[in-house]
mmCIF file of C-alpha atoms in Angstrom:
data_model
loop_
_atom_site.group_PDB
_atom_site.id
_atom_site.type_symbol
_atom_site.label_atom_id
_atom_site.label_comp_id
_atom_site.label_asym_id
_atom_site.label_seq_id
_atom_site.Cartn_x
_atom_site.Cartn_y
_atom_site.Cartn_z
ATOM 1 C CA UNK A 1 154.130 85.617 130.461
ATOM 2 C CA UNK A 2 155.682 84.868 127.183
ATOM 3 C CA UNK A 3 159.390 84.904 126.519
ATOM 4 C CA UNK A 4 160.890 86.252 123.631
ATOM 5 C CA UNK A 5 164.460 87.428 123.645
ATOM 6 C CA UNK A 6 165.894 90.697 122.020
ATOM 7 C CA UNK A 7 167.428 88.841 119.156
ATOM 8 C CA UNK A 8 164.428 87.851 117.795
ATOM 9 C CA UNK A 9 162.541 91.191 118.696
ATOM 10 C CA UNK A 10 165.623 92.767 116.550
ATOM 11 C CA UNK A 11 163.719 91.851 112.986
ATOM 12 C CA UNK A 12 161.246 93.799 113.941
ATOM 13 C CA UNK A 13 163.321 96.337 115.785
ATOM 14 C CA UNK A 14 160.671 98.712 116.622
ATOM 15 C CA UNK A 15 156.778 99.070 116.347
ATOM 16 C CA UNK A 16 156.658 98.050 112.434
ATOM 17 C CA UNK A 17 160.413 99.235 111.595
ATOM 18 C CA UNK A 18 163.059 96.765 109.945
ATOM 19 C CA UNK A 19 166.678 96.728 110.360
ATOM 20 C CA UNK A 20 166.528 97.486 106.508
ATOM 21 C CA UNK A 21 165.720 101.079 107.321
ATOM 22 C CA UNK A 22 168.285 101.183 110.166
ATOM 23 C CA UNK A 23 171.068 104.036 109.412
ATOM 24 C CA UNK A 24 174.329 103.071 110.523
ATOM 25 C CA UNK A 25 177.227 105.294 110.434
ATOM 26 C CA UNK A 26 181.395 104.602 111.210
ATOM 27 C CA UNK A 27 181.799 108.388 112.825
ATOM 28 C CA UNK A 28 181.375 108.796 116.359
ATOM 29 C CA UNK A 29 179.631 111.743 118.378
ATOM 30 C CA UNK A 30 179.091 110.696 121.757
ATOM 31 C CA UNK A 31 179.078 108.030 124.241
ATOM 32 C CA UNK A 32 175.857 106.665 126.144
ATOM 33 C CA UNK A 33 176.084 104.998 129.403
ATOM 34 C CA UNK A 34 173.872 102.659 131.238
ATOM 35 C CA UNK A 35 174.589 100.529 134.660
ATOM 36 C CA UNK A 36 173.216 97.249 134.784
ATOM 37 C CA UNK A 37 170.850 95.611 137.199
ATOM 38 C CA UNK A 38 172.169 93.100 139.720
ATOM 39 C CA UNK A 39 174.538 93.168 142.483
ATOM 40 C CA UNK A 40 177.654 94.447 140.088
ATOM 41 C CA UNK A 41 177.517 98.059 138.599
ATOM 42 C CA UNK A 42 178.764 97.755 134.873
ATOM 43 C CA UNK A 43 179.010 101.043 132.636
ATOM 44 C CA UNK A 44 178.165 100.640 128.723
ATOM 45 C CA UNK A 45 179.230 102.750 126.319
ATOM 46 C CA UNK A 46 178.500 102.759 122.563
ATOM 47 C CA UNK A 47 178.436 105.556 120.110
ATOM 48 C CA UNK A 48 175.712 107.579 118.796
ATOM 49 C CA UNK A 49 176.313 108.312 115.081
ATOM 50 C CA UNK A 50 174.948 111.512 113.098
ATOM 51 C CA UNK A 51 171.549 111.904 112.488
ATOM 52 C CA UNK A 52 171.257 110.538 108.648
ATOM 53 C CA UNK A 53 168.338 112.492 108.099
ATOM 54 C CA UNK A 54 164.905 111.509 106.447
ATOM 55 C CA UNK A 55 163.054 111.939 109.743
ATOM 56 C CA UNK A 56 165.403 109.008 111.484
ATOM 57 C CA UNK A 57 164.995 108.925 115.059
ATOM 58 C CA UNK A 58 166.848 107.322 118.061
ATOM 59 C CA UNK A 59 165.665 103.595 118.307
ATOM 60 C CA UNK A 60 165.841 104.946 121.843
ATOM 61 C CA UNK A 61 163.598 107.525 121.914
ATOM 62 C CA UNK A 62 160.915 105.505 120.256
ATOM 63 C CA UNK A 63 161.355 102.713 122.927
ATOM 64 C CA UNK A 64 161.312 104.954 126.172
ATOM 65 C CA UNK A 65 158.060 106.798 124.377
ATOM 66 C CA UNK A 66 156.597 103.381 124.583
ATOM 67 C CA UNK A 67 157.805 102.538 127.505
ATOM 68 C CA UNK A 68 156.244 105.767 129.193
ATOM 69 C CA UNK A 69 153.172 105.159 127.515
ATOM 70 C CA UNK A 70 152.398 101.517 128.751
ATOM 71 C CA UNK A 71 154.398 101.653 132.129
ATOM 72 C CA UNK A 72 154.169 105.460 132.927
ATOM 73 C CA UNK A 73 155.514 104.846 136.495
ATOM 74 C CA UNK A 74 158.021 102.139 135.918
ATOM 75 C CA UNK A 75 161.618 103.392 136.524
ATOM 76 C CA UNK A 76 164.121 100.966 134.361
ATOM 77 C CA UNK A 77 166.947 99.910 135.877
ATOM 78 C CA UNK A 78 169.326 99.620 132.506
ATOM 79 C CA UNK A 79 168.803 100.015 128.530
ATOM 80 C CA UNK A 80 167.741 96.271 128.727
ATOM 81 C CA UNK A 81 164.674 97.124 130.529
ATOM 82 C CA UNK A 82 163.864 99.937 128.178
ATOM 83 C CA UNK A 83 164.524 98.041 125.017
ATOM 84 C CA UNK A 84 162.137 95.228 126.173
ATOM 85 C CA UNK A 85 159.643 97.293 127.506
ATOM 86 C CA UNK A 86 159.805 99.358 124.311
ATOM 87 C CA UNK A 87 159.590 96.665 121.579
ATOM 88 C CA UNK A 88 157.090 94.171 123.482
ATOM 89 C CA UNK A 89 153.278 93.959 123.928
ATOM 90 C CA UNK A 90 152.390 95.463 127.051
ATOM 91 C CA UNK A 91 152.750 93.137 129.985
ATOM 92 C CA UNK A 92 150.496 92.967 133.094
ATOM 93 C CA UNK A 93 151.656 92.417 136.279
ATOM 94 C CA UNK A 94 153.016 94.203 139.453
ATOM 95 C CA UNK A 95 156.350 95.679 138.964
ATOM 96 C CA UNK A 96 158.276 93.186 140.780
ATOM 97 C CA UNK A 97 156.645 90.441 138.324
ATOM 98 C CA UNK A 98 157.505 92.565 135.384
ATOM 99 C CA UNK A 99 160.974 92.989 136.705
ATOM 100 C CA UNK A 100 161.287 89.111 136.997
ATOM 101 C CA UNK A 101 159.846 88.647 133.402
ATOM 102 C CA UNK A 102 162.524 91.051 132.055
ATOM 103 C CA UNK A 103 165.452 89.019 134.132
ATOM 104 C CA UNK A 104 164.488 85.815 132.667
ATOM 105 C CA UNK A 105 164.718 87.080 129.044
ATOM 106 C CA UNK A 106 168.305 88.790 130.180
ATOM 107 C CA UNK A 107 169.452 85.355 131.356
ATOM 108 C CA UNK A 108 168.999 83.943 127.618
ATOM 109 C CA UNK A 109 170.909 87.309 126.088
ATOM 110 C CA UNK A 110 173.578 86.726 128.580
ATOM 111 C CA UNK A 111 174.231 83.066 127.700
ATOM 112 C CA UNK A 112 174.087 84.001 123.945
ATOM 113 C CA UNK A 113 176.765 86.640 124.320
ATOM 114 C CA UNK A 114 178.535 85.438 126.675
ATOM 115 C CA UNK A 115 178.625 87.980 129.548
ATOM 116 C CA UNK A 116 176.416 90.573 131.397
ATOM 117 C CA UNK A 117 178.469 93.347 129.654
ATOM 118 C CA UNK A 118 178.283 91.937 126.254
ATOM 119 C CA UNK A 119 174.327 91.295 126.358
ATOM 120 C CA UNK A 120 174.261 95.125 127.967
ATOM 121 C CA UNK A 121 176.516 96.404 125.192
ATOM 122 C CA UNK A 122 174.451 94.889 122.519
ATOM 123 C CA UNK A 123 171.304 96.387 123.878
ATOM 124 C CA UNK A 124 172.882 99.996 123.909
ATOM 125 C CA UNK A 125 174.023 99.775 120.137
ATOM 126 C CA UNK A 126 170.570 98.679 119.470
ATOM 127 C CA UNK A 127 169.199 101.919 121.274
ATOM 128 C CA UNK A 128 171.636 104.112 119.710
ATOM 129 C CA UNK A 129 170.750 103.182 116.180
ATOM 130 C CA UNK A 130 168.602 105.828 114.132
ATOM 131 C CA UNK A 131 165.886 104.386 112.181
ATOM 132 C CA UNK A 132 163.036 105.565 110.079
ATOM 133 C CA UNK A 133 160.082 104.119 111.942
ATOM 134 C CA UNK A 134 156.836 102.964 110.233
ATOM 135 C CA UNK A 135 153.393 102.918 112.495
ATOM 136 C CA UNK A 136 154.440 105.613 114.775
ATOM 137 C CA UNK A 137 151.027 107.215 115.517
ATOM 138 C CA UNK A 138 151.861 111.099 115.288
ATOM 139 C CA UNK A 139 151.894 113.317 118.494
ATOM 140 C CA UNK A 140 149.799 116.293 118.772
ATOM 141 C CA UNK A 141 151.500 119.396 117.470
ATOM 142 C CA UNK A 142 154.645 117.527 116.230
ATOM 143 C CA UNK A 143 156.785 118.343 113.334
ATOM 144 C CA UNK A 144 155.244 116.314 110.782
ATOM 145 C CA UNK A 145 152.000 118.005 110.584
ATOM 146 C CA UNK A 146 152.470 119.021 107.290
ATOM 147 C CA UNK A 147 152.512 115.381 106.151
ATOM 148 C CA UNK A 148 149.183 114.519 108.068
ATOM 149 C CA UNK A 149 146.012 114.430 106.034
ATOM 150 C CA UNK A 150 142.592 113.722 107.687
ATOM 151 C CA UNK A 151 139.487 113.418 105.754
ATOM 152 C CA UNK A 152 135.985 112.546 106.654
ATOM 153 C CA UNK A 153 134.312 109.177 105.488
ATOM 154 C CA UNK A 154 130.922 110.404 104.006
ATOM 155 C CA UNK A 155 127.903 109.135 106.047
ATOM 156 C CA UNK A 156 130.313 108.344 109.045
ATOM 157 C CA UNK A 157 131.194 109.809 112.281
ATOM 158 C CA UNK A 158 134.991 108.998 111.440
ATOM 159 C CA UNK A 159 137.496 109.861 109.150
ATOM 160 C CA UNK A 160 140.733 108.380 107.603
ATOM 161 C CA UNK A 161 143.955 109.841 108.533
ATOM 162 C CA UNK A 162 147.143 109.390 106.498
ATOM 163 C CA UNK A 163 150.621 109.930 108.275
ATOM 164 C CA UNK A 164 153.913 109.398 107.241
ATOM 165 C CA UNK A 165 156.251 106.431 107.612
ATOM 166 C CA UNK A 166 159.553 105.595 106.250
ATOM 167 C CA UNK A 167 160.599 107.867 103.415
ATOM 168 C CA UNK A 168 163.344 105.425 102.285
ATOM 169 C CA UNK A 169 160.796 102.666 101.920
ATOM 170 C CA UNK A 170 158.167 104.925 100.627
ATOM 171 C CA UNK A 171 155.692 103.677 103.366
ATOM 172 C CA UNK A 172 152.560 105.884 104.810
ATOM 173 C CA UNK A 173 150.432 105.110 107.448
ATOM 174 C CA UNK A 174 146.624 104.946 107.446
ATOM 175 C CA UNK A 175 144.313 104.843 110.909
ATOM 176 C CA UNK A 176 140.841 105.404 111.571
ATOM 177 C CA UNK A 177 140.048 108.635 113.572
ATOM 178 C CA UNK A 178 136.749 109.977 115.291
ATOM 179 C CA UNK A 179 136.025 113.036 113.419
ATOM 180 C CA UNK A 180 134.792 115.168 115.976
ATOM 181 C CA UNK A 181 137.313 114.657 118.727
ATOM 182 C CA UNK A 182 140.483 113.192 116.327
ATOM 183 C CA UNK A 183 141.104 110.733 118.551
ATOM 184 C CA UNK A 184 142.035 107.215 116.984
ATOM 185 C CA UNK A 185 140.010 104.429 116.948
ATOM 186 C CA UNK A 186 140.296 100.544 115.682
ATOM 187 C CA UNK A 187 138.074 99.161 113.122
ATOM 188 C CA UNK A 188 134.971 101.187 113.593
ATOM 189 C CA UNK A 189 132.437 99.506 111.081
ATOM 190 C CA UNK A 190 132.397 96.554 108.842
ATOM 191 C CA UNK A 191 134.302 97.335 105.916
ATOM 192 C CA UNK A 192 137.171 96.064 103.586
ATOM 193 C CA UNK A 193 140.275 98.038 102.264
ATOM 194 C CA UNK A 194 141.594 97.465 98.908
ATOM 195 C CA UNK A 195 144.626 98.112 97.072
ATOM 196 C CA UNK A 196 143.356 98.805 93.497
ATOM 197 C CA UNK A 197 144.828 100.560 90.078
ATOM 198 C CA UNK A 198 145.027 104.118 89.907
ATOM 199 C CA UNK A 199 142.407 105.352 87.425
ATOM 200 C CA UNK A 200 144.523 107.569 85.607
ATOM 201 C CA UNK A 201 147.019 104.502 84.640
ATOM 202 C CA UNK A 202 145.002 101.324 85.372
ATOM 203 C CA UNK A 203 147.203 99.350 83.054
ATOM 204 C CA UNK A 204 150.289 99.874 85.244
ATOM 205 C CA UNK A 205 151.333 96.882 87.625
ATOM 206 C CA UNK A 206 149.658 98.518 91.068
ATOM 207 C CA UNK A 207 149.794 96.527 94.178
ATOM 208 C CA UNK A 208 146.271 95.099 94.011
ATOM 209 C CA UNK A 209 144.559 93.039 96.971
ATOM 210 C CA UNK A 210 142.935 93.364 100.192
ATOM 211 C CA UNK A 211 144.749 95.207 103.043
ATOM 212 C CA UNK A 212 144.793 94.359 106.452
ATOM 213 C CA UNK A 213 146.182 96.271 109.522
ATOM 214 C CA UNK A 214 149.507 95.356 110.881
ATOM 215 C CA UNK A 215 148.065 94.260 113.768
ATOM 216 C CA UNK A 216 145.957 91.910 112.214
ATOM 217 C CA UNK A 217 148.226 90.581 109.696
ATOM 218 C CA UNK A 218 150.623 89.525 112.750
ATOM 219 C CA UNK A 219 147.731 87.445 114.129
ATOM 220 C CA UNK A 220 146.684 89.701 116.517
ATOM 221 C CA UNK A 221 142.732 89.400 116.988
ATOM 222 C CA UNK A 222 140.799 92.642 116.368
ATOM 223 C CA UNK A 223 139.312 92.592 119.883
ATOM 224 C CA UNK A 224 142.960 92.245 121.337
ATOM 225 C CA UNK A 225 144.102 95.180 119.556
ATOM 226 C CA UNK A 226 144.735 97.710 122.228
ATOM 227 C CA UNK A 227 142.423 100.944 121.773
ATOM 228 C CA UNK A 228 143.404 103.169 119.118
ATOM 229 C CA UNK A 229 146.591 101.102 117.974
ATOM 230 C CA UNK A 230 145.457 100.083 114.981
ATOM 231 C CA UNK A 231 147.036 101.261 111.666
ATOM 232 C CA UNK A 232 147.845 100.367 108.097
ATOM 233 C CA UNK A 233 150.960 100.363 106.234
ATOM 234 C CA UNK A 234 150.487 101.893 102.660
ATOM 235 C CA UNK A 235 152.997 103.007 100.134
ATOM 236 C CA UNK A 236 153.504 106.497 98.516
ATOM 237 C CA UNK A 237 151.100 106.910 95.393
ATOM 238 C CA UNK A 238 149.499 103.387 96.277
ATOM 239 C CA UNK A 239 145.620 104.044 95.442
ATOM 240 C CA UNK A 240 143.143 102.462 97.734
ATOM 241 C CA UNK A 241 139.260 101.577 97.939
ATOM 242 C CA UNK A 242 137.556 101.668 101.519
ATOM 243 C CA UNK A 243 134.316 99.401 101.052
ATOM 244 C CA UNK A 244 131.459 99.227 102.929
ATOM 245 C CA UNK A 245 128.193 97.522 103.198
ATOM 246 C CA UNK A 246 124.968 99.575 101.737
ATOM 247 C CA UNK A 247 127.660 102.645 101.292
ATOM 248 C CA UNK A 248 129.373 104.063 98.515
ATOM 249 C CA UNK A 249 133.037 103.264 98.135
ATOM 250 C CA UNK A 250 135.994 105.725 98.970
ATOM 251 C CA UNK A 251 138.822 105.772 96.857
ATOM 252 C CA UNK A 252 141.761 107.909 97.619
ATOM 253 C CA UNK A 253 145.473 108.061 96.632
ATOM 254 C CA UNK A 254 148.263 108.170 98.883
ATOM 255 C CA UNK A 255 150.484 111.415 98.313
ATOM 256 C CA UNK A 256 153.944 111.135 97.073
ATOM 257 C CA UNK A 257 156.561 112.870 98.957
ATOM 258 C CA UNK A 258 159.381 114.211 96.700
ATOM 259 C CA UNK A 259 162.786 113.711 97.546
ATOM 260 C CA UNK A 260 165.988 116.038 96.524
ATOM 261 C CA UNK A 261 166.963 115.517 93.191
ATOM 262 C CA UNK A 262 170.144 113.331 92.592
ATOM 263 C CA UNK A 263 172.036 113.922 89.545
ATOM 264 C CA UNK A 264 172.048 111.378 87.306
ATOM 265 C CA UNK A 265 174.474 110.993 84.418
ATOM 266 C CA UNK A 266 171.811 111.515 81.777
ATOM 267 C CA UNK A 267 169.829 113.401 79.957
ATOM 268 C CA UNK A 268 165.741 113.999 80.747
ATOM 269 C CA UNK A 269 163.290 114.546 78.037
ATOM 270 C CA UNK A 270 160.798 117.016 78.952
ATOM 271 C CA UNK A 271 157.614 115.467 78.454
ATOM 272 C CA UNK A 272 154.085 116.338 80.321
ATOM 273 C CA UNK A 273 153.138 113.811 82.615
ATOM 274 C CA UNK A 274 149.228 113.701 81.837
ATOM 275 C CA UNK A 275 146.947 115.048 78.760
ATOM 276 C CA UNK A 276 143.444 115.617 78.265
ATOM 277 C CA UNK A 277 140.617 114.876 78.966
ATOM 278 C CA UNK A 278 140.411 113.673 75.335
#
């Protein structure tokens, strides 16, 4: 099994989430505790700051959900188990083998931070951070249903699905789903997805170029992507073109989520955004 410590994963934080989107506040609300593994039992506490809004969720909740998804019968011994199993690709092996793999990684954390307690304290702080995740697929009946859009792909049994990512980073996500069942699927046919100019403002400077799924962009082979886990990260307002050999292309523009108006020390001129047709 490949070894990668928690410090290296902190750049990615959670599935497709960056530390730039982490919300940290100085005020303290309540502590969270965890007992360390091994012969000695150590209680580690770290305050959980208030929820900053914007759809932020605790890193702990995301990691726990990922862990339960891939290891439904696994009982974590401490926060480090939750963090590792919630951020790393799924590991194969028995429970004993997975514990041994985690323990090897934890040794490097202890060496880096100087003690078992310090390593667990850093892990708990990571889990108690509010983040705006991008790439987390929506759960059925979730609160974000109003931000999810499913549109059928002509001459196909599949649809594109848009679902929200980090609003602070203006990120929206896309995947493919079976039109009949709504179940997500990986690339179901030959295609190319491109970012293209907005037909209403083609002279603007859009993000143009071929778009690849997060998994492919991270070097994961198509056949190694877990079933239904492939996804793309787009931007609010971005126009895209789905191109398939021998079929008409499909163009769509990602919705723009309006934020609360922030008062600025300027006067705003009231002009129409569009005119025509001419």
